[in-house]
Each structure stands twice: as C-alpha cells, then as structure tokens.
Amino acid sequence: QVQLVESGGGLVQAGGSLRLSCAASGRTFSRYAMGWFRQAPGKEREFVAAISLNGGSTYYAESVRGRFTIFRDGAENTVSLQMNSLKPEDTAVYYCAAATTYYTSTYYHRRHEYSYWGQGTQVTVSS
C-alpha cells in the first residue's frame, strides 16, 4: 500500500495563493492515479482535482477550474495542488488520495475510487 502525507496548508487572504504537496511512500507511486478532495465544516467531502497515472490527463471540479492546477512529479513521488485566486469558500481540510489503476491516462473523481488517503491539511482563506 502507499502512505500519503500532505503539507502546505495555512491561512491566506482572499485572492492569495497556496501550494499543497502530497508526499507518497510505500508502493510504487507510478501505479496510482491521484486526486485532491476537501471537506468544509458540516459538509461532505468533495472532489477538487484529479490527475492520471501518467500525468497527462487532469480533471477539476467546476468550482476550482481555472484557479487550481494539479501536477505530479514521479521522480519525487509527489503530487501538488497549486491554488490561485483563493476564495473564502475554498476554506476546508484538503486531502490527498491515491487510486490503484492500470490505466495510464484515466483520472478518477469519485471518493469510492480511491483506496488511500492522507491525514489532511487545513486551508483557511480570510475575506
């Protein structure tokens, strides 16, 4: 299995930027499609962004499209989420997740498709 550890969360003003990183260890990182989810207080965990095993395909939730970018570094076994033009409604705990796959160009956006999860990192956007 793979272990995931997120970092990079914090407090930022609206309009600012943050970069979240997720370090993977354990089984070969290149066997997993990756994703980011978030959960705000009192709400369900929701999909944010996904990237395929080969990094060539990405997919975003409508609410973050054009502001967030997901990318992965196979050499470093990391997946990152660059978040720009942050809004107060982006405030949540952000989770990195890994989905086992043999399809190199497929991404996943449903929670049940992911087998491994990090512990989460808090992002707070002040107005």
Short mmCIF file of N, CA and C in Angstrom, two decimals:
data_model
loop_
_atom_site.label_atom_id
_atom_site.label_comp_id
_atom_site.label_asym_id
_atom_site.label_seq_id
_atom_site.Cartn_x
_atom_site.Cartn_y
_atom_site.Cartn_z
N GLN A 1 0.83 -1.18 0.00
CA GLN A 1 0.00 0.00 0.00
C GLN A 1 0.88 1.25 0.00
N VAL A 2 0.26 2.41 -0.14
CA VAL A 2 1.00 3.66 -0.20
C VAL A 2 0.57 4.55 0.96
N GLN A 3 1.52 5.27 1.51
CA GLN A 3 1.25 6.24 2.57
C GLN A 3 1.34 7.64 1.98
N LEU A 4 0.40 8.49 2.38
CA LEU A 4 0.31 9.84 1.84
C LEU A 4 0.38 10.86 2.96
N VAL A 5 1.20 11.88 2.77
CA VAL A 5 1.33 12.94 3.78
C VAL A 5 1.23 14.29 3.08
N GLU A 6 0.22 15.06 3.46
CA GLU A 6 0.02 16.38 2.87
C GLU A 6 0.77 17.45 3.65
N SER A 7 1.09 18.53 2.96
CA SER A 7 1.71 19.69 3.59
C SER A 7 1.37 20.92 2.77
N GLY A 8 1.63 22.09 3.36
CA GLY A 8 1.46 23.33 2.61
C GLY A 8 0.22 24.13 2.93
N GLY A 9 -0.63 23.60 3.79
CA GLY A 9 -1.83 24.35 4.16
C GLY A 9 -1.48 25.55 5.02
N GLY A 10 -2.47 26.40 5.26
CA GLY A 10 -2.25 27.56 6.09
C GLY A 10 -3.35 28.58 5.94
N LEU A 11 -3.06 29.77 6.43
CA LEU A 11 -4.01 30.88 6.38
C LEU A 11 -3.56 31.86 5.31
N VAL A 12 -4.49 32.25 4.45
CA VAL A 12 -4.18 33.17 3.36
C VAL A 12 -5.37 34.10 3.15
N GLN A 13 -5.09 35.29 2.68
CA GLN A 13 -6.17 36.23 2.39
C GLN A 13 -6.82 35.89 1.05
N ALA A 14 -8.06 36.29 0.89
CA ALA A 14 -8.75 36.08 -0.37
C ALA A 14 -7.96 36.72 -1.51
N GLY A 15 -7.88 35.99 -2.61
CA GLY A 15 -7.09 36.43 -3.74
C GLY A 15 -5.67 35.92 -3.74
N GLY A 16 -5.25 35.34 -2.62
CA GLY A 16 -3.90 34.84 -2.50
C GLY A 16 -3.74 33.44 -3.06
N SER A 17 -2.55 32.88 -2.87
CA SER A 17 -2.20 31.57 -3.42
C SER A 17 -1.58 30.69 -2.36
N LEU A 18 -1.74 29.40 -2.54
CA LEU A 18 -1.09 28.39 -1.73
C LEU A 18 -0.76 27.20 -2.62
N ARG A 19 0.28 26.47 -2.27
CA ARG A 19 0.59 25.22 -2.95
C ARG A 19 0.59 24.11 -1.93
N LEU A 20 -0.26 23.14 -2.15
CA LEU A 20 -0.30 21.94 -1.32
C LEU A 20 0.55 20.86 -1.98
N SER A 21 1.23 20.10 -1.15
CA SER A 21 2.01 18.97 -1.65
C SER A 21 1.60 17.70 -0.92
N CYS A 22 1.73 16.60 -1.61
CA CYS A 22 1.42 15.29 -1.04
C CYS A 22 2.59 14.37 -1.36
N ALA A 23 3.25 13.91 -0.33
CA ALA A 23 4.38 13.00 -0.50
C ALA A 23 3.90 11.57 -0.33
N ALA A 24 4.24 10.73 -1.28
CA ALA A 24 3.84 9.33 -1.25
C ALA A 24 5.02 8.43 -0.94
N SER A 25 4.78 7.44 -0.13
CA SER A 25 5.82 6.45 0.18
C SER A 25 5.19 5.07 0.21
N GLY A 26 6.00 4.06 0.15
CA GLY A 26 5.48 2.71 0.15
C GLY A 26 5.57 2.12 -1.24
N ARG A 27 4.45 1.65 -1.75
CA ARG A 27 4.45 1.03 -3.07
C ARG A 27 4.70 2.06 -4.16
N THR A 28 5.04 1.57 -5.31
CA THR A 28 5.44 2.41 -6.42
C THR A 28 4.39 3.48 -6.72
N PHE A 29 4.82 4.74 -6.64
CA PHE A 29 3.95 5.88 -6.85
C PHE A 29 3.35 5.87 -8.25
N SER A 30 4.08 5.33 -9.19
CA SER A 30 3.65 5.39 -10.58
C SER A 30 2.49 4.44 -10.86
N ARG A 31 2.07 3.65 -9.90
CA ARG A 31 0.93 2.75 -10.10
C ARG A 31 -0.40 3.40 -9.72
N TYR A 32 -0.37 4.67 -9.31
CA TYR A 32 -1.56 5.29 -8.78
C TYR A 32 -1.96 6.55 -9.54
N ALA A 33 -3.24 6.66 -9.83
CA ALA A 33 -3.81 7.96 -10.19
C ALA A 33 -4.04 8.70 -8.88
N MET A 34 -3.95 10.01 -8.93
CA MET A 34 -4.01 10.79 -7.70
C MET A 34 -5.12 11.83 -7.75
N GLY A 35 -5.55 12.22 -6.58
CA GLY A 35 -6.59 13.23 -6.52
C GLY A 35 -6.51 14.06 -5.26
N TRP A 36 -7.19 15.19 -5.28
CA TRP A 36 -7.36 16.04 -4.11
C TRP A 36 -8.85 16.20 -3.84
N PHE A 37 -9.20 16.10 -2.59
CA PHE A 37 -10.57 16.32 -2.13
C PHE A 37 -10.50 17.35 -1.00
N ARG A 38 -11.64 17.88 -0.63
CA ARG A 38 -11.68 18.79 0.50
C ARG A 38 -12.99 18.62 1.27
N GLN A 39 -12.92 19.00 2.54
CA GLN A 39 -14.10 18.90 3.39
C GLN A 39 -14.19 20.12 4.28
N ALA A 40 -15.25 20.87 4.10
CA ALA A 40 -15.51 22.04 4.93
C ALA A 40 -16.35 21.62 6.13
N PRO A 41 -16.32 22.38 7.21
CA PRO A 41 -17.11 22.02 8.39
C PRO A 41 -18.58 21.83 8.07
N GLY A 42 -19.13 20.72 8.50
CA GLY A 42 -20.54 20.45 8.30
C GLY A 42 -20.92 20.02 6.90
N LYS A 43 -19.92 19.81 6.06
CA LYS A 43 -20.21 19.42 4.67
C LYS A 43 -19.57 18.08 4.34
N GLU A 44 -20.05 17.50 3.24
CA GLU A 44 -19.48 16.25 2.77
C GLU A 44 -18.11 16.51 2.12
N ARG A 45 -17.28 15.49 2.12
CA ARG A 45 -16.01 15.60 1.42
C ARG A 45 -16.29 15.65 -0.07
N GLU A 46 -15.67 16.60 -0.76
CA GLU A 46 -15.95 16.80 -2.17
C GLU A 46 -14.69 16.74 -3.01
N PHE A 47 -14.87 16.36 -4.24
CA PHE A 47 -13.78 16.27 -5.20
C PHE A 47 -13.28 17.66 -5.57
N VAL A 48 -11.97 17.78 -5.75
CA VAL A 48 -11.36 19.04 -6.17
C VAL A 48 -10.63 18.88 -7.50
N ALA A 49 -9.71 17.93 -7.57
CA ALA A 49 -8.89 17.78 -8.78
C ALA A 49 -8.34 16.37 -8.84
N ALA A 50 -8.06 15.91 -10.07
CA ALA A 50 -7.51 14.57 -10.26
C ALA A 50 -6.50 14.58 -11.39
N ILE A 51 -5.57 13.64 -11.32
CA ILE A 51 -4.55 13.51 -12.35
C ILE A 51 -4.31 12.04 -12.62
N SER A 52 -4.09 11.71 -13.88
CA SER A 52 -3.92 10.31 -14.27
C SER A 52 -2.55 9.78 -13.85
N LEU A 53 -2.40 8.49 -14.00
CA LEU A 53 -1.16 7.81 -13.64
C LEU A 53 0.04 8.41 -14.37
N ASN A 54 -0.12 8.70 -15.64
CA ASN A 54 1.00 9.25 -16.43
C ASN A 54 1.08 10.77 -16.37
N GLY A 55 0.16 11.40 -15.66
CA GLY A 55 0.20 12.85 -15.53
C GLY A 55 -0.34 13.60 -16.72
N GLY A 56 -0.76 12.88 -17.74
CA GLY A 56 -1.19 13.54 -18.97
C GLY A 56 -2.62 14.00 -18.99
N SER A 57 -3.42 13.51 -18.07
CA SER A 57 -4.84 13.89 -18.02
C SER A 57 -5.17 14.44 -16.66
N THR A 58 -5.90 15.54 -16.66
CA THR A 58 -6.33 16.16 -15.41
C THR A 58 -7.81 16.51 -15.50
N TYR A 59 -8.41 16.67 -14.34
CA TYR A 59 -9.84 16.98 -14.28
C TYR A 59 -10.08 17.78 -13.02
N TYR A 60 -10.97 18.78 -13.11
CA TYR A 60 -11.21 19.68 -11.99
C TYR A 60 -12.69 19.83 -11.70
N ALA A 61 -12.99 20.07 -10.45
CA ALA A 61 -14.34 20.46 -10.09
C ALA A 61 -14.63 21.83 -10.70
N GLU A 62 -15.86 22.04 -11.05
CA GLU A 62 -16.24 23.30 -11.68
C GLU A 62 -15.87 24.50 -10.80
N SER A 63 -15.97 24.34 -9.50
CA SER A 63 -15.74 25.45 -8.58
C SER A 63 -14.29 25.92 -8.54
N VAL A 64 -13.36 25.08 -9.01
CA VAL A 64 -11.94 25.45 -8.93
C VAL A 64 -11.28 25.53 -10.30
N ARG A 65 -12.00 25.16 -11.32
CA ARG A 65 -11.43 25.15 -12.67
C ARG A 65 -10.95 26.54 -13.06
N GLY A 66 -9.73 26.60 -13.57
CA GLY A 66 -9.15 27.88 -13.95
C GLY A 66 -8.37 28.55 -12.83
N ARG A 67 -8.55 28.09 -11.60
CA ARG A 67 -7.83 28.67 -10.46
C ARG A 67 -6.83 27.68 -9.86
N PHE A 68 -7.15 26.41 -9.89
CA PHE A 68 -6.29 25.38 -9.30
C PHE A 68 -5.62 24.57 -10.41
N THR A 69 -4.42 24.09 -10.11
CA THR A 69 -3.70 23.22 -11.04
C THR A 69 -3.11 22.05 -10.27
N ILE A 70 -3.37 20.85 -10.76
CA ILE A 70 -2.79 19.65 -10.15
C ILE A 70 -1.66 19.15 -11.04
N PHE A 71 -0.57 18.72 -10.41
CA PHE A 71 0.53 18.16 -11.18
C PHE A 71 1.28 17.18 -10.30
N ARG A 72 2.04 16.29 -10.94
CA ARG A 72 2.76 15.28 -10.20
C ARG A 72 4.20 15.21 -10.66
N ASP A 73 5.04 14.80 -9.75
CA ASP A 73 6.47 14.64 -10.01
C ASP A 73 6.84 13.21 -9.67
N GLY A 74 7.00 12.39 -10.70
CA GLY A 74 7.29 10.98 -10.46
C GLY A 74 8.63 10.75 -9.79
N ALA A 75 9.60 11.58 -10.13
CA ALA A 75 10.93 11.43 -9.54
C ALA A 75 10.91 11.70 -8.04
N GLU A 76 10.03 12.63 -7.64
CA GLU A 76 9.96 13.00 -6.23
C GLU A 76 8.84 12.29 -5.50
N ASN A 77 8.04 11.50 -6.23
CA ASN A 77 6.88 10.83 -5.63
C ASN A 77 5.95 11.82 -4.93
N THR A 78 5.65 12.90 -5.61
CA THR A 78 4.76 13.89 -5.03
C THR A 78 3.67 14.28 -6.02
N VAL A 79 2.56 14.72 -5.47
CA VAL A 79 1.52 15.34 -6.27
C VAL A 79 1.19 16.66 -5.58
N SER A 80 1.02 17.70 -6.36
CA SER A 80 0.82 19.03 -5.78
C SER A 80 -0.45 19.66 -6.33
N LEU A 81 -0.93 20.62 -5.57
CA LEU A 81 -2.11 21.38 -5.98
C LEU A 81 -1.78 22.86 -5.82
N GLN A 82 -1.62 23.54 -6.93
CA GLN A 82 -1.38 24.97 -6.91
C GLN A 82 -2.74 25.67 -6.90
N MET A 83 -2.96 26.48 -5.87
CA MET A 83 -4.26 27.13 -5.71
C MET A 83 -4.07 28.64 -5.79
N ASN A 84 -4.66 29.23 -6.80
CA ASN A 84 -4.58 30.68 -7.01
C ASN A 84 -5.96 31.32 -6.87
N SER A 85 -5.96 32.62 -6.70
CA SER A 85 -7.22 33.37 -6.59
C SER A 85 -8.15 32.73 -5.56
N LEU A 86 -7.61 32.44 -4.42
CA LEU A 86 -8.38 31.74 -3.39
C LEU A 86 -9.54 32.58 -2.88
N LYS A 87 -10.60 31.87 -2.53
CA LYS A 87 -11.83 32.50 -2.04
C LYS A 87 -12.15 31.94 -0.66
N PRO A 88 -12.90 32.69 0.14
CA PRO A 88 -13.26 32.17 1.46
C PRO A 88 -13.96 30.81 1.38
N GLU A 89 -14.70 30.57 0.34
CA GLU A 89 -15.40 29.28 0.20
C GLU A 89 -14.46 28.12 -0.11
N ASP A 90 -13.19 28.41 -0.35
CA ASP A 90 -12.20 27.35 -0.51
C ASP A 90 -11.69 26.83 0.83
N THR A 91 -12.09 27.47 1.91
CA THR A 91 -11.68 27.04 3.24
C THR A 91 -12.17 25.63 3.53
N ALA A 92 -11.23 24.76 3.87
CA ALA A 92 -11.56 23.35 4.12
C ALA A 92 -10.30 22.62 4.53
N VAL A 93 -10.48 21.38 4.96
CA VAL A 93 -9.35 20.46 5.09
C VAL A 93 -9.19 19.77 3.74
N TYR A 94 -7.98 19.81 3.23
CA TYR A 94 -7.70 19.23 1.91
C TYR A 94 -7.00 17.89 2.09
N TYR A 95 -7.48 16.90 1.34
CA TYR A 95 -6.97 15.54 1.43
C TYR A 95 -6.40 15.09 0.09
N CYS A 96 -5.28 14.45 0.17
CA CYS A 96 -4.67 13.80 -0.99
C CYS A 96 -5.14 12.34 -0.99
N ALA A 97 -5.35 11.78 -2.18
CA ALA A 97 -5.83 10.41 -2.27
C ALA A 97 -5.19 9.71 -3.46
N ALA A 98 -5.07 8.38 -3.35
CA ALA A 98 -4.46 7.56 -4.40
C ALA A 98 -5.40 6.46 -4.82
N ALA A 99 -5.50 6.26 -6.14
CA ALA A 99 -6.37 5.23 -6.70
C ALA A 99 -5.51 4.24 -7.49
N THR A 100 -5.58 2.98 -7.12
CA THR A 100 -4.84 1.96 -7.85
C THR A 100 -5.43 1.81 -9.24
N THR A 101 -4.57 1.81 -10.25
CA THR A 101 -5.06 1.70 -11.62
C THR A 101 -4.00 1.14 -12.52
N TYR A 102 -4.44 0.50 -13.60
CA TYR A 102 -3.53 0.05 -14.65
C TYR A 102 -3.74 0.85 -15.93
N TYR A 103 -4.60 1.86 -15.84
CA TYR A 103 -4.90 2.69 -17.00
C TYR A 103 -4.10 3.98 -16.90
N THR A 104 -3.22 4.19 -17.81
CA THR A 104 -2.26 5.28 -17.67
C THR A 104 -2.87 6.66 -17.83
N SER A 105 -3.94 6.78 -18.59
CA SER A 105 -4.50 8.10 -18.90
C SER A 105 -5.83 8.38 -18.23
N THR A 106 -6.22 7.54 -17.31
CA THR A 106 -7.53 7.69 -16.65
C THR A 106 -7.40 8.42 -15.34
N TYR A 107 -8.31 9.35 -15.10
CA TYR A 107 -8.39 10.01 -13.80
C TYR A 107 -9.69 9.60 -13.13
N TYR A 108 -9.78 9.84 -11.84
CA TYR A 108 -10.94 9.42 -11.07
C TYR A 108 -11.43 10.58 -10.22
N HIS A 109 -12.75 10.72 -10.11
CA HIS A 109 -13.27 11.85 -9.34
C HIS A 109 -14.31 11.45 -8.30
N ARG A 110 -14.46 10.16 -8.09
CA ARG A 110 -15.41 9.70 -7.07
C ARG A 110 -14.66 9.18 -5.86
N ARG A 111 -15.16 9.46 -4.71
CA ARG A 111 -14.47 9.08 -3.48
C ARG A 111 -14.20 7.59 -3.40
N HIS A 112 -15.17 6.78 -3.80
CA HIS A 112 -15.03 5.33 -3.64
C HIS A 112 -13.98 4.74 -4.57
N GLU A 113 -13.53 5.50 -5.53
CA GLU A 113 -12.49 5.02 -6.44
C GLU A 113 -11.09 5.12 -5.84
N TYR A 114 -10.98 5.79 -4.72
CA TYR A 114 -9.69 5.99 -4.07
C TYR A 114 -9.55 5.08 -2.86
N SER A 115 -8.42 4.43 -2.78
CA SER A 115 -8.19 3.45 -1.71
C SER A 115 -7.36 4.00 -0.56
N TYR A 116 -6.55 4.99 -0.85
CA TYR A 116 -5.62 5.51 0.15
C TYR A 116 -5.81 7.01 0.31
N TRP A 117 -5.72 7.44 1.56
CA TRP A 117 -5.97 8.85 1.89
C TRP A 117 -4.90 9.36 2.86
N GLY A 118 -4.58 10.64 2.69
CA GLY A 118 -3.71 11.28 3.66
C GLY A 118 -4.51 11.76 4.85
N GLN A 119 -3.83 12.40 5.79
CA GLN A 119 -4.48 12.85 7.01
C GLN A 119 -5.14 14.22 6.87
N GLY A 120 -4.81 14.93 5.80
CA GLY A 120 -5.43 16.22 5.54
C GLY A 120 -4.58 17.38 6.00
N THR A 121 -4.78 18.52 5.35
CA THR A 121 -4.11 19.75 5.74
C THR A 121 -5.12 20.90 5.64
N GLN A 122 -5.11 21.76 6.64
CA GLN A 122 -6.12 22.83 6.73
C GLN A 122 -5.74 24.00 5.85
N VAL A 123 -6.71 24.46 5.07
CA VAL A 123 -6.57 25.69 4.29
C VAL A 123 -7.67 26.65 4.75
N THR A 124 -7.26 27.84 5.16
CA THR A 124 -8.21 28.84 5.61
C THR A 124 -8.00 30.11 4.80
N VAL A 125 -9.06 30.58 4.16
CA VAL A 125 -9.00 31.78 3.34
C VAL A 125 -9.85 32.85 4.01
N SER A 126 -9.22 33.93 4.39
CA SER A 126 -9.93 35.02 5.08
C SER A 126 -10.41 36.05 4.06
N SER A 127 -11.54 36.67 4.38
CA SER A 127 -12.11 37.65 3.46
C SER A 127 -11.59 39.05 3.74
#
